[in-house]
Amino acid sequence: MKRMTFLILIFTLCLFAQDINNERLFLDIDTDITDALPGRNPAFLHRENIPFNYAFSYRLRHDGGQDRLPYTPALKLYQNLSATAYMEMENGLFFAGRFAYRHEQRKDKLFLHNAENYLDMPFYFGDSTSGDFNLNGIDWNLIFSYPLSSRWRAAADIFYNVDEQFKTVFPKPNVKRNGVHLRPALAYRGKSLQFGVTGSFFRYRELMNTRKYVLEQGRSPIFIRIRGLDRPLLTYAQTSEERLQSIDGKGVSANLDLGGILLLESFYERSHAGIVDGGSYPEAQGNWELDRFSWRAALRKTGPRSGVSELFFEQHLRKGSGLHPTLDRRIYASYYRAMEGGISLPYRRSPGESFTGTVSYLIEDYKREDNFYGLLQYIPAHMLKMEFIYRKSGKKADFEMNLQYAEDICIGEAVVYTEMSGDYYADISAAELAYQLTDRRQLGAELQISIPFNGRQLAFRGSYINVMPLNSDARFHYAESGISYIF
Amino acid sequence: MKQNPYNMRNRFQWAKGCAAALLLTLFLAPNCSLQILPPASMRFNAAICVLDTTETGADRTVADAVVLLQSITYGDRLETISDSAGMAYFTDILPDRYNLLVSGRRVSLTEMLLINGQLQDTALYVPENDTLFLDIYAQTSRTSALLISEIYYSGAPPKPIPQYYHDQFLEIYNNSNITLYLDSLIISDTEAGFQDDSLIHAIHAYMFPGSGSDYPIGPGEFIVVAQDAIDHSQAPVNSVNLLDANFEYYVSDQGDVDNPGVPNMIQLHHKYGIDFLYSVFNDALVILKVKDPYALGYDEFNRLMLPKSGVIDGVEYRENTSQFDWKRLDASIDAGLAGGIPGYSNKSVERRIERMEEGRFIFMDNNNSSLDFIILSKPTPGFCNQEVPQ
């Protein structure tokens, strides 16, 4: 039962933890094998914090609704089947491995051939045809963690994925992607101090092919080379039917735990995407660069009866820029900044039963500049977030319930944007802006139950978040359910 | 009550942590006094000086020349006239690759010379919203009495017959006030890649019949040369009626259609194809007169070589008139590009009317098809429906 309580705790931490470097930016894949480790540092993988030996999991995600950005599909169905193992070798080497297959369906995804939007990135390849995407992919994640001494450990985390995405509607884009992510890490575990450093090197490649097409075929293909804010720069007529995008990046993250009282985490990453056209009508393409920086500080106090209370503050910065293909000038710039501070207070009713309430306040702003046309969008936002967690560990089953509430707070900060006209402005930019300007309320619930089964454990998880704009009946939901068979 | 030393230490560390977090927050918090202003656009001004390569000193500048900037990426066309100092000014233009075309005239007591120049696929951009200064050099050429006045090359819409192009025709007009003769005049296409060559490399070349004065063309008269002089307006093609064409191409060994009532052009060279097909996407057609069409022989790819000095008029057309790379004709024949119409659209390109003179049209002839030609939504073989500019 201790093991199970620990397992539930780990799951809860995954959910509750504000992992600062856990943003799924380039690939929409959960590499949750390190999620429970401090700072997601693989060198912290050792005997005391592995959640289980083996597990087989199935997860189903269902996102959809009317209240969405123009690029977001009306429905996204995501299924993931994975096998995970943690093993300790004789010489102290720890091994963790995860193999997963995933299948994705995206319905009514407009304007883009890319499955992912690549946040803030101004370069797209697309047309206005609607259609459904299908994706099949597999990914591996291996971690080797080795003790250098009684307190120091080194580790290597290797992630590799391959997937293929296709759309059946003309011009039938086919996207083949593969990615490699290597994270060497070092960790120190002292009696009242532990810290770690993790490096990050990755390359994600995406090769896209479409049917060759011209405007005269009565279609409406558009080759969006560089997307400005309001008027995309377009090349009409024949398009290149091949494009290779390669995203290379490196980063570093660090985490520090001072006696369980002060916890610090920081993360920095710089990535660069090079885009090259192939095919019959290659066009010089621009490149983009992205910097991400985050840090988080938490003060914790552990009461003998109440549990862990926490005061936390975190900050995120994402800064992107787009470069003109031939003029060697920055033509696009964006940033996203966010600050969040909050407090988490627990109440332990009995040894196996506890409540935790968290209140936090988020301030964020988003700025996009089109240096080419001299256009601007600036959208500030404030959000109040509340969370309530109830945990109960019984003799036969563990139970956890999580209720979340969040609401945009309109405090009258000025939204600045340049209004334009034209089809693309109306279809994309104006719709995107209207979405950003709308205040929303989010209501979410999550339930986790773990029960013994044939001498093993079965863990169920279900969550539902409903996003409700304050000025319309349109809705968007994120629903997820999963089951794990744990050895 | 006695304080627990463990708790005291805990509280001290808690306070220390709070102070550290506060300091970090102050250090890394975003700058609240941020100026939210739109960035400066990369738009700039351009001052273009038009220079005549055949003159020197102050006479080099060309006044009243039409200067056309064509944006390759966006397809925008900006047009202005050079001032008395030969300067043309454009304001607030976006950085891009541009085609720059110049067309002017230099009139003396004895003759009128056309002045044409082009800069192809040139990146125009200056940082800091400054003014770009640019010289463009133009060369002289002469106007023609005989002109290609209309080309219908796009073919009929693919309904129900796909890729129908047998309704193509070329129209020739006498822009002068005297009667001219078509006899032994040659119509040919030109291969790309020889823009700066002194020779036309012709894939097809056809000659008007006659011994010198058999086929006159009077002032203001049109002559239509059809690919097949039949009625293409009947279903299912629904195109143009070319029964009244004056001449037609006939390729006897390829099963071509022959209208016995319409004189055939004489085949000088026919490298391939079932007929003298004008490309429905891009091509260049010239009319020329040479003493001996075979005098220069053939190039290594079996193309008939004809001297450019014999060219009377030439027109180059393309589906995308912004793309000036691999142009076929130089600025002395055609500094621009006609077209901009999709294949199989049943549209044609026709020379603009400049004015009326003694009851006949005077078509525009700047040796620059970008300026001289317009798109017709329906071909007009042997006539002209344009409104006369006032």
PDB file of N, CA and C in Angstrom, chain A residues 216 225 231 233-238 261-262 264 283 293 295 297 299-301 309 311 313 315 324 326-327 329-331 335 337 339 365 367 369-376 378 416 418, chain B residues 10-11 13-14 16-21 24-25 28-31 34-43 73-74 76 94-97 123-125 127-128 281 319-320 323 342-343:
ATOM      1  N   GLU A 216      -5.041  27.312 -61.844  1.00  0.00           N
ATOM      2  CA  GLU A 216      -5.975  27.122 -62.938  1.00  0.00           C
ATOM      3  C   GLU A 216      -6.782  25.840 -62.812  1.00  0.00           C
ATOM      4  N   ARG A 225       4.338  31.819 -47.716  1.00  0.00           N
ATOM      5  CA  ARG A 225       5.764  31.708 -47.430  1.00  0.00           C
ATOM      6  C   ARG A 225       6.086  32.281 -46.063  1.00  0.00           C
ATOM      7  N   ARG A 231      -1.545  40.455 -43.334  1.00  0.00           N
ATOM      8  CA  ARG A 231      -1.534  40.155 -44.767  1.00  0.00           C
ATOM      9  C   ARG A 231      -0.399  39.179 -45.012  1.00  0.00           C
ATOM     10  N   LEU A 233       2.301  37.064 -46.776  1.00  0.00           N
ATOM     11  CA  LEU A 233       3.006  37.255 -48.039  1.00  0.00           C
ATOM     12  C   LEU A 233       2.777  35.997 -48.861  1.00  0.00           C
ATOM     13  N   LEU A 234       2.242  36.199 -50.014  1.00  0.00           N
ATOM     14  CA  LEU A 234       1.771  35.040 -50.759  1.00  0.00           C
ATOM     15  C   LEU A 234       2.499  34.908 -52.083  1.00  0.00           C
ATOM     16  N   THR A 235       2.614  33.704 -52.510  1.00  0.00           N
ATOM     17  CA  THR A 235       3.040  33.459 -53.876  1.00  0.00           C
ATOM     18  C   THR A 235       1.946  32.641 -54.529  1.00  0.00           C
ATOM     19  N   TYR A 236       1.338  33.226 -55.512  1.00  0.00           N
ATOM     20  CA  TYR A 236       0.271  32.509 -56.197  1.00  0.00           C
ATOM     21  C   TYR A 236       0.862  31.626 -57.293  1.00  0.00           C
ATOM     22  N   ALA A 237      -0.028  31.042 -58.052  1.00  0.00           N
ATOM     23  CA  ALA A 237       0.333  30.196 -59.176  1.00  0.00           C
ATOM     24  C   ALA A 237       1.006  28.926 -58.702  1.00  0.00           C
ATOM     25  N   GLN A 238       1.918  28.420 -59.497  1.00  0.00           N
ATOM     26  CA  GLN A 238       2.478  27.120 -59.156  1.00  0.00           C
ATOM     27  C   GLN A 238       3.179  27.177 -57.818  1.00  0.00           C
ATOM     28  N   ILE A 261      12.694  23.055   1.348  1.00  0.00           N
ATOM     29  CA  ILE A 261      12.070  24.329   1.725  1.00  0.00           C
ATOM     30  C   ILE A 261      12.044  25.290   0.541  1.00  0.00           C
ATOM     31  N   LEU A 262      13.166  25.440  -0.083  1.00  0.00           N
ATOM     32  CA  LEU A 262      13.230  26.310  -1.258  1.00  0.00           C
ATOM     33  C   LEU A 262      13.531  25.456  -2.482  1.00  0.00           C
ATOM     34  N   LEU A 264      14.033  25.672  -6.626  1.00  0.00           N
ATOM     35  CA  LEU A 264      14.245  26.559  -7.764  1.00  0.00           C
ATOM     36  C   LEU A 264      14.428  25.733  -9.019  1.00  0.00           C
ATOM     37  N   GLU A 283      11.119  27.951 -53.916  1.00  0.00           N
ATOM     38  CA  GLU A 283      11.163  29.361 -53.557  1.00  0.00           C
ATOM     39  C   GLU A 283      12.112  29.515 -52.374  1.00  0.00           C
ATOM     40  N   PHE A 293      12.589  30.857 -22.125  1.00  0.00           N
ATOM     41  CA  PHE A 293      13.216  30.936 -20.812  1.00  0.00           C
ATOM     42  C   PHE A 293      12.127  30.854 -19.750  1.00  0.00           C
ATOM     43  N   TRP A 295      11.549  30.195 -15.284  1.00  0.00           N
ATOM     44  CA  TRP A 295      12.083  29.842 -13.974  1.00  0.00           C
ATOM     45  C   TRP A 295      10.933  29.761 -12.981  1.00  0.00           C
ATOM     46  N   ALA A 297      10.173  29.413  -8.600  1.00  0.00           N
ATOM     47  CA  ALA A 297      10.650  29.327  -7.224  1.00  0.00           C
ATOM     48  C   ALA A 297       9.484  28.922  -6.345  1.00  0.00           C
ATOM     49  N   LEU A 299       8.457  27.999  -2.202  1.00  0.00           N
ATOM     50  CA  LEU A 299       8.802  27.849  -0.791  1.00  0.00           C
ATOM     51  C   LEU A 299       7.831  26.853  -0.187  1.00  0.00           C
ATOM     52  N   ARG A 300       8.374  25.834   0.435  1.00  0.00           N
ATOM     53  CA  ARG A 300       7.506  24.792   0.968  1.00  0.00           C
ATOM     54  C   ARG A 300       7.671  24.690   2.483  1.00  0.00           C
ATOM     55  N   LYS A 301       6.585  24.375   3.086  1.00  0.00           N
ATOM     56  CA  LYS A 301       6.640  24.136   4.526  1.00  0.00           C
ATOM     57  C   LYS A 301       5.862  22.857   4.797  1.00  0.00           C
ATOM     58  N   SER A 309       2.623  22.724   2.435  1.00  0.00           N
ATOM     59  CA  SER A 309       2.046  23.967   1.908  1.00  0.00           C
ATOM     60  C   SER A 309       3.131  24.647   1.065  1.00  0.00           C
ATOM     61  N   LEU A 311       4.279  28.195  -1.382  1.00  0.00           N
ATOM     62  CA  LEU A 311       4.118  29.522  -1.961  1.00  0.00           C
ATOM     63  C   LEU A 311       4.987  29.531  -3.216  1.00  0.00           C
ATOM     64  N   PHE A 313       6.112  31.004  -7.282  1.00  0.00           N
ATOM     65  CA  PHE A 313       6.112  32.049  -8.302  1.00  0.00           C
ATOM     66  C   PHE A 313       6.852  31.504  -9.513  1.00  0.00           C
ATOM     67  N   GLN A 315       7.791  32.249 -13.937  1.00  0.00           N
ATOM     68  CA  GLN A 315       7.822  33.218 -15.021  1.00  0.00           C
ATOM     69  C   GLN A 315       8.249  32.512 -16.305  1.00  0.00           C
ATOM     70  N   HIS A 324      13.676  37.211 -43.184  1.00  0.00           N
ATOM     71  CA  HIS A 324      13.323  37.236 -44.609  1.00  0.00           C
ATOM     72  C   HIS A 324      14.268  36.327 -45.399  1.00  0.00           C
ATOM     73  N   THR A 326      15.596  36.515 -48.371  1.00  0.00           N
ATOM     74  CA  THR A 326      16.680  37.075 -49.172  1.00  0.00           C
ATOM     75  C   THR A 326      17.220  38.404 -48.650  1.00  0.00           C
ATOM     76  N   LEU A 327      16.452  39.100 -47.855  1.00  0.00           N
ATOM     77  CA  LEU A 327      16.890  40.432 -47.436  1.00  0.00           C
ATOM     78  C   LEU A 327      17.751  40.417 -46.180  1.00  0.00           C
ATOM     79  N   ARG A 329      16.962  40.247 -43.124  1.00  0.00           N
ATOM     80  CA  ARG A 329      16.414  41.141 -42.114  1.00  0.00           C
ATOM     81  C   ARG A 329      15.346  40.413 -41.324  1.00  0.00           C
ATOM     82  N   ARG A 330      15.180  40.844 -40.085  1.00  0.00           N
ATOM     83  CA  ARG A 330      14.098  40.300 -39.280  1.00  0.00           C
ATOM     84  C   ARG A 330      12.807  40.961 -39.728  1.00  0.00           C
ATOM     85  N   ILE A 331      11.847  40.158 -40.091  1.00  0.00           N
ATOM     86  CA  ILE A 331      10.596  40.739 -40.575  1.00  0.00           C
ATOM     87  C   ILE A 331       9.446  40.439 -39.642  1.00  0.00           C
ATOM     88  N   TYR A 335       6.644  37.847 -28.849  1.00  0.00           N
ATOM     89  CA  TYR A 335       7.001  37.302 -27.547  1.00  0.00           C
ATOM     90  C   TYR A 335       5.748  36.968 -26.763  1.00  0.00           C
ATOM     91  N   ARG A 337       4.881  36.436 -22.613  1.00  0.00           N
ATOM     92  CA  ARG A 337       5.424  36.486 -21.271  1.00  0.00           C
ATOM     93  C   ARG A 337       4.319  36.120 -20.297  1.00  0.00           C
ATOM     94  N   MET A 339       3.590  35.498 -15.931  1.00  0.00           N
ATOM     95  CA  MET A 339       4.026  35.421 -14.535  1.00  0.00           C
ATOM     96  C   MET A 339       2.873  34.826 -13.754  1.00  0.00           C
ATOM     97  N   ASP A 365       1.173  38.451 -21.304  1.00  0.00           N
ATOM     98  CA  ASP A 365       0.954  39.305 -22.471  1.00  0.00           C
ATOM     99  C   ASP A 365       1.633  38.684 -23.687  1.00  0.00           C
ATOM    100  N   LYS A 367       2.773  39.627 -27.707  1.00  0.00           N
ATOM    101  CA  LYS A 367       3.023  40.709 -28.651  1.00  0.00           C
ATOM    102  C   LYS A 367       3.562  40.140 -29.958  1.00  0.00           C
ATOM    103  N   GLU A 369       4.827  41.421 -33.848  1.00  0.00           N
ATOM    104  CA  GLU A 369       5.161  42.571 -34.688  1.00  0.00           C
ATOM    105  C   GLU A 369       5.471  42.101 -36.097  1.00  0.00           C
ATOM    106  N   ASP A 370       4.862  42.748 -37.051  1.00  0.00           N
ATOM    107  CA  ASP A 370       5.202  42.516 -38.445  1.00  0.00           C
ATOM    108  C   ASP A 370       6.080  43.689 -38.876  1.00  0.00           C
ATOM    109  N   ASN A 371       7.372  43.476 -38.863  1.00  0.00           N
ATOM    110  CA  ASN A 371       8.286  44.563 -39.206  1.00  0.00           C
ATOM    111  C   ASN A 371       8.208  44.920 -40.679  1.00  0.00           C
ATOM    112  N   PHE A 372       7.729  44.001 -41.472  1.00  0.00           N
ATOM    113  CA  PHE A 372       7.652  44.230 -42.906  1.00  0.00           C
ATOM    114  C   PHE A 372       6.608  45.314 -43.208  1.00  0.00           C
ATOM    115  N   TYR A 373       5.420  45.130 -42.651  1.00  0.00           N
ATOM    116  CA  TYR A 373       4.340  46.080 -42.909  1.00  0.00           C
ATOM    117  C   TYR A 373       4.186  47.122 -41.803  1.00  0.00           C
ATOM    118  N   GLY A 374       4.896  46.933 -40.700  1.00  0.00           N
ATOM    119  CA  GLY A 374       4.760  47.855 -39.584  1.00  0.00           C
ATOM    120  C   GLY A 374       3.465  47.652 -38.815  1.00  0.00           C
ATOM    121  N   LEU A 375       3.134  46.398 -38.531  1.00  0.00           N
ATOM    122  CA  LEU A 375       1.874  46.080 -37.851  1.00  0.00           C
ATOM    123  C   LEU A 375       2.146  45.504 -36.470  1.00  0.00           C
ATOM    124  N   LEU A 376       1.129  45.602 -35.635  1.00  0.00           N
ATOM    125  CA  LEU A 376       1.316  45.201 -34.238  1.00  0.00           C
ATOM    126  C   LEU A 376       0.056  44.538 -33.691  1.00  0.00           C
ATOM    127  N   TYR A 378      -0.955  43.389 -29.701  1.00  0.00           N
ATOM    128  CA  TYR A 378      -0.515  43.255 -28.315  1.00  0.00           C
ATOM    129  C   TYR A 378      -1.725  42.887 -27.476  1.00  0.00           C
ATOM    130  N   VAL A 416      -3.881  46.227 -28.221  1.00  0.00           N
ATOM    131  CA  VAL A 416      -3.461  47.049 -29.357  1.00  0.00           C
ATOM    132  C   VAL A 416      -3.340  46.146 -30.572  1.00  0.00           C
ATOM    133  N   THR A 418      -3.467  46.333 -35.212  1.00  0.00           N
ATOM    134  CA  THR A 418      -3.654  47.095 -36.440  1.00  0.00           C
ATOM    135  C   THR A 418      -4.744  46.419 -37.251  1.00  0.00           C
TER     136      THR A 418
ATOM    137  N   ASN B  10      13.591  26.682  10.812  1.00  0.00           N
ATOM    138  CA  ASN B  10      12.689  26.560   9.663  1.00  0.00           C
ATOM    139  C   ASN B  10      12.161  27.918   9.236  1.00  0.00           C
ATOM    140  N   ARG B  11      11.765  28.703  10.223  1.00  0.00           N
ATOM    141  CA  ARG B  11      11.198  30.017   9.914  1.00  0.00           C
ATOM    142  C   ARG B  11      12.253  30.932   9.302  1.00  0.00           C
ATOM    143  N   GLN B  13      14.822  30.006   7.533  1.00  0.00           N
ATOM    144  CA  GLN B  13      15.058  29.580   6.141  1.00  0.00           C
ATOM    145  C   GLN B  13      13.902  30.004   5.250  1.00  0.00           C
ATOM    146  N   TRP B  14      12.718  29.930   5.798  1.00  0.00           N
ATOM    147  CA  TRP B  14      11.528  30.352   5.047  1.00  0.00           C
ATOM    148  C   TRP B  14      11.647  31.825   4.662  1.00  0.00           C
ATOM    149  N   LYS B  16      14.394  33.555   4.481  1.00  0.00           N
ATOM    150  CA  LYS B  16      15.495  33.714   3.524  1.00  0.00           C
ATOM    151  C   LYS B  16      15.026  33.375   2.103  1.00  0.00           C
ATOM    152  N   GLY B  17      14.265  32.306   2.026  1.00  0.00           N
ATOM    153  CA  GLY B  17      13.743  31.867   0.712  1.00  0.00           C
ATOM    154  C   GLY B  17      12.831  32.911   0.110  1.00  0.00           C
ATOM    155  N   CYS B  18      11.978  33.490   0.993  1.00  0.00           N
ATOM    156  CA  CYS B  18      11.055  34.535   0.520  1.00  0.00           C
ATOM    157  C   CYS B  18      11.827  35.699  -0.061  1.00  0.00           C
ATOM    158  N   ALA B  19      12.855  36.114   0.654  1.00  0.00           N
ATOM    159  CA  ALA B  19      13.660  37.255   0.204  1.00  0.00           C
ATOM    160  C   ALA B  19      14.330  36.937  -1.132  1.00  0.00           C
ATOM    161  N   ALA B  20      14.850  35.718  -1.244  1.00  0.00           N
ATOM    162  CA  ALA B  20      15.520  35.331  -2.501  1.00  0.00           C
ATOM    163  C   ALA B  20      14.538  35.341  -3.657  1.00  0.00           C
ATOM    164  N   ALA B  21      13.349  34.795  -3.402  1.00  0.00           N
ATOM    165  CA  ALA B  21      12.333  34.743  -4.472  1.00  0.00           C
ATOM    166  C   ALA B  21      11.920  36.144  -4.881  1.00  0.00           C
ATOM    167  N   LEU B  24      14.629  37.710  -7.006  1.00  0.00           N
ATOM    168  CA  LEU B  24      14.606  37.129  -8.359  1.00  0.00           C
ATOM    169  C   LEU B  24      13.448  37.702  -9.169  1.00  0.00           C
ATOM    170  N   THR B  25      12.305  37.839  -8.499  1.00  0.00           N
ATOM    171  CA  THR B  25      11.124  38.380  -9.178  1.00  0.00           C
ATOM    172  C   THR B  25      11.378  39.783  -9.690  1.00  0.00           C
ATOM    173  N   LEU B  28      13.827  39.715 -12.656  1.00  0.00           N
ATOM    174  CA  LEU B  28      13.425  39.109 -13.928  1.00  0.00           C
ATOM    175  C   LEU B  28      12.031  39.506 -14.405  1.00  0.00           C
ATOM    176  N   ALA B  29      11.327  40.269 -13.600  1.00  0.00           N
ATOM    177  CA  ALA B  29       9.965  40.653 -14.010  1.00  0.00           C
ATOM    178  C   ALA B  29      10.006  41.514 -15.262  1.00  0.00           C
ATOM    179  N   PRO B  30       8.980  41.393 -16.106  1.00  0.00           N
ATOM    180  CA  PRO B  30       8.981  42.166 -17.348  1.00  0.00           C
ATOM    181  C   PRO B  30       8.920  43.663 -17.074  1.00  0.00           C
ATOM    182  N   ASN B  31       9.486  44.389 -17.965  1.00  0.00           N
ATOM    183  CA  ASN B  31       9.511  45.835 -17.839  1.00  0.00           C
ATOM    184  C   ASN B  31       8.106  46.395 -18.059  1.00  0.00           C
ATOM    185  N   LEU B  34       6.826  49.276 -20.816  1.00  0.00           N
ATOM    186  CA  LEU B  34       7.059  48.941 -22.221  1.00  0.00           C
ATOM    187  C   LEU B  34       6.211  49.802 -23.146  1.00  0.00           C
ATOM    188  N   GLN B  35       6.817  50.308 -24.187  1.00  0.00           N
ATOM    189  CA  GLN B  35       6.100  51.107 -25.169  1.00  0.00           C
ATOM    190  C   GLN B  35       5.435  50.165 -26.169  1.00  0.00           C
ATOM    191  N   ILE B  36       4.123  50.219 -26.242  1.00  0.00           N
ATOM    192  CA  ILE B  36       3.408  49.355 -27.170  1.00  0.00           C
ATOM    193  C   ILE B  36       3.086  50.161 -28.425  1.00  0.00           C
ATOM    194  N   LEU B  37       4.007  50.183 -29.323  1.00  0.00           N
ATOM    195  CA  LEU B  37       3.840  50.942 -30.562  1.00  0.00           C
ATOM    196  C   LEU B  37       4.145  50.041 -31.740  1.00  0.00           C
ATOM    197  N   PRO B  38       3.443  50.257 -32.840  1.00  0.00           N
ATOM    198  CA  PRO B  38       3.741  49.436 -34.016  1.00  0.00           C
ATOM    199  C   PRO B  38       5.178  49.666 -34.482  1.00  0.00           C
ATOM    200  N   PRO B  39       5.826  48.633 -34.982  1.00  0.00           N
ATOM    201  CA  PRO B  39       7.195  48.822 -35.469  1.00  0.00           C
ATOM    202  C   PRO B  39       7.185  49.595 -36.792  1.00  0.00           C
ATOM    203  N   ALA B  40       8.324  50.137 -37.113  1.00  0.00           N
ATOM    204  CA  ALA B  40       8.419  50.838 -38.401  1.00  0.00           C
ATOM    205  C   ALA B  40       8.335  49.822 -39.529  1.00  0.00           C
ATOM    206  N   SER B  41       7.620  50.186 -40.551  1.00  0.00           N
ATOM    207  CA  SER B  41       7.525  49.290 -41.706  1.00  0.00           C
ATOM    208  C   SER B  41       8.820  49.337 -42.506  1.00  0.00           C
ATOM    209  N   MET B  42       9.040  48.324 -43.272  1.00  0.00           N
ATOM    210  CA  MET B  42      10.242  48.304 -44.111  1.00  0.00           C
ATOM    211  C   MET B  42      10.008  48.972 -45.458  1.00  0.00           C
ATOM    212  N   ARG B  43       8.908  49.689 -45.569  1.00  0.00           N
ATOM    213  CA  ARG B  43       8.637  50.390 -46.826  1.00  0.00           C
ATOM    214  C   ARG B  43       9.695  51.474 -47.073  1.00  0.00           C
ATOM    215  N   THR B  73       6.782  38.928 -56.024  1.00  0.00           N
ATOM    216  CA  THR B  73       6.060  38.136 -55.026  1.00  0.00           C
ATOM    217  C   THR B  73       4.585  38.465 -54.985  1.00  0.00           C
ATOM    218  N   TYR B  74       4.259  39.740 -55.034  1.00  0.00           N
ATOM    219  CA  TYR B  74       2.856  40.114 -54.832  1.00  0.00           C
ATOM    220  C   TYR B  74       2.122  40.411 -56.133  1.00  0.00           C
ATOM    221  N   ASP B  76       2.133  43.165 -57.675  1.00  0.00           N
ATOM    222  CA  ASP B  76       1.728  44.573 -57.764  1.00  0.00           C
ATOM    223  C   ASP B  76       2.416  45.255 -58.946  1.00  0.00           C
ATOM    224  N   LEU B  94       7.269  48.199 -50.984  1.00  0.00           N
ATOM    225  CA  LEU B  94       7.717  47.137 -50.087  1.00  0.00           C
ATOM    226  C   LEU B  94       8.971  46.469 -50.635  1.00  0.00           C
ATOM    227  N   PRO B  95       9.850  46.044 -49.776  1.00  0.00           N
ATOM    228  CA  PRO B  95      11.029  45.319 -50.260  1.00  0.00           C
ATOM    229  C   PRO B  95      10.597  44.028 -50.964  1.00  0.00           C
ATOM    230  N   ASP B  96      11.171  43.803 -52.092  1.00  0.00           N
ATOM    231  CA  ASP B  96      10.841  42.576 -52.823  1.00  0.00           C
ATOM    232  C   ASP B  96      11.786  42.454 -54.000  1.00  0.00           C
ATOM    233  N   ARG B  97      11.624  41.363 -54.699  1.00  0.00           N
ATOM    234  CA  ARG B  97      12.290  41.232 -55.994  1.00  0.00           C
ATOM    235  C   ARG B  97      11.361  41.867 -57.027  1.00  0.00           C
ATOM    236  N   ALA B 123      16.444  42.569 -56.476  1.00  0.00           N
ATOM    237  CA  ALA B 123      15.989  42.811 -55.099  1.00  0.00           C
ATOM    238  C   ALA B 123      16.134  44.291 -54.797  1.00  0.00           C
ATOM    239  N   LEU B 124      15.029  44.942 -54.492  1.00  0.00           N
ATOM    240  CA  LEU B 124      15.058  46.365 -54.155  1.00  0.00           C
ATOM    241  C   LEU B 124      14.769  46.516 -52.674  1.00  0.00           C
ATOM    242  N   TYR B 125      15.682  47.080 -51.955  1.00  0.00           N
ATOM    243  CA  TYR B 125      15.494  47.282 -50.530  1.00  0.00           C
ATOM    244  C   TYR B 125      16.603  48.167 -49.998  1.00  0.00           C
ATOM    245  N   PRO B 127      17.661  49.746 -46.072  1.00  0.00           N
ATOM    246  CA  PRO B 127      17.272  49.754 -44.664  1.00  0.00           C
ATOM    247  C   PRO B 127      16.919  51.167 -44.210  1.00  0.00           C
ATOM    248  N   GLU B 128      16.317  51.252 -43.050  1.00  0.00           N
ATOM    249  CA  GLU B 128      16.028  52.519 -42.362  1.00  0.00           C
ATOM    250  C   GLU B 128      15.107  53.430 -43.154  1.00  0.00           C
ATOM    251  N   PHE B 281       1.281  28.407 -72.396  1.00  0.00           N
ATOM    252  CA  PHE B 281       1.783  29.017 -71.160  1.00  0.00           C
ATOM    253  C   PHE B 281       2.805  30.134 -71.430  1.00  0.00           C
ATOM    254  N   GLU B 319       2.417  33.059 -68.744  1.00  0.00           N
ATOM    255  CA  GLU B 319       1.305  32.910 -67.815  1.00  0.00           C
ATOM    256  C   GLU B 319       1.538  33.795 -66.590  1.00  0.00           C
ATOM    257  N   ASN B 320       2.766  33.821 -66.118  1.00  0.00           N
ATOM    258  CA  ASN B 320       3.112  34.675 -64.985  1.00  0.00           C
ATOM    259  C   ASN B 320       4.007  35.801 -65.499  1.00  0.00           C
ATOM    260  N   GLN B 323       7.537  36.850 -63.854  1.00  0.00           N
ATOM    261  CA  GLN B 323       8.759  36.037 -63.947  1.00  0.00           C
ATOM    262  C   GLN B 323       9.525  36.373 -65.218  1.00  0.00           C
ATOM    263  N   PRO B 342      -4.275  32.348 -67.738  1.00  0.00           N
ATOM    264  CA  PRO B 342      -4.062  30.909 -67.610  1.00  0.00           C
ATOM    265  C   PRO B 342      -4.286  30.175 -68.925  1.00  0.00           C
ATOM    266  N   GLY B 343      -3.692  29.027 -69.017  1.00  0.00           N
ATOM    267  CA  GLY B 343      -3.896  28.200 -70.201  1.00  0.00           C
ATOM    268  C   GLY B 343      -5.351  27.743 -70.309  1.00  0.00           C
TER     269      GLY B 343
END
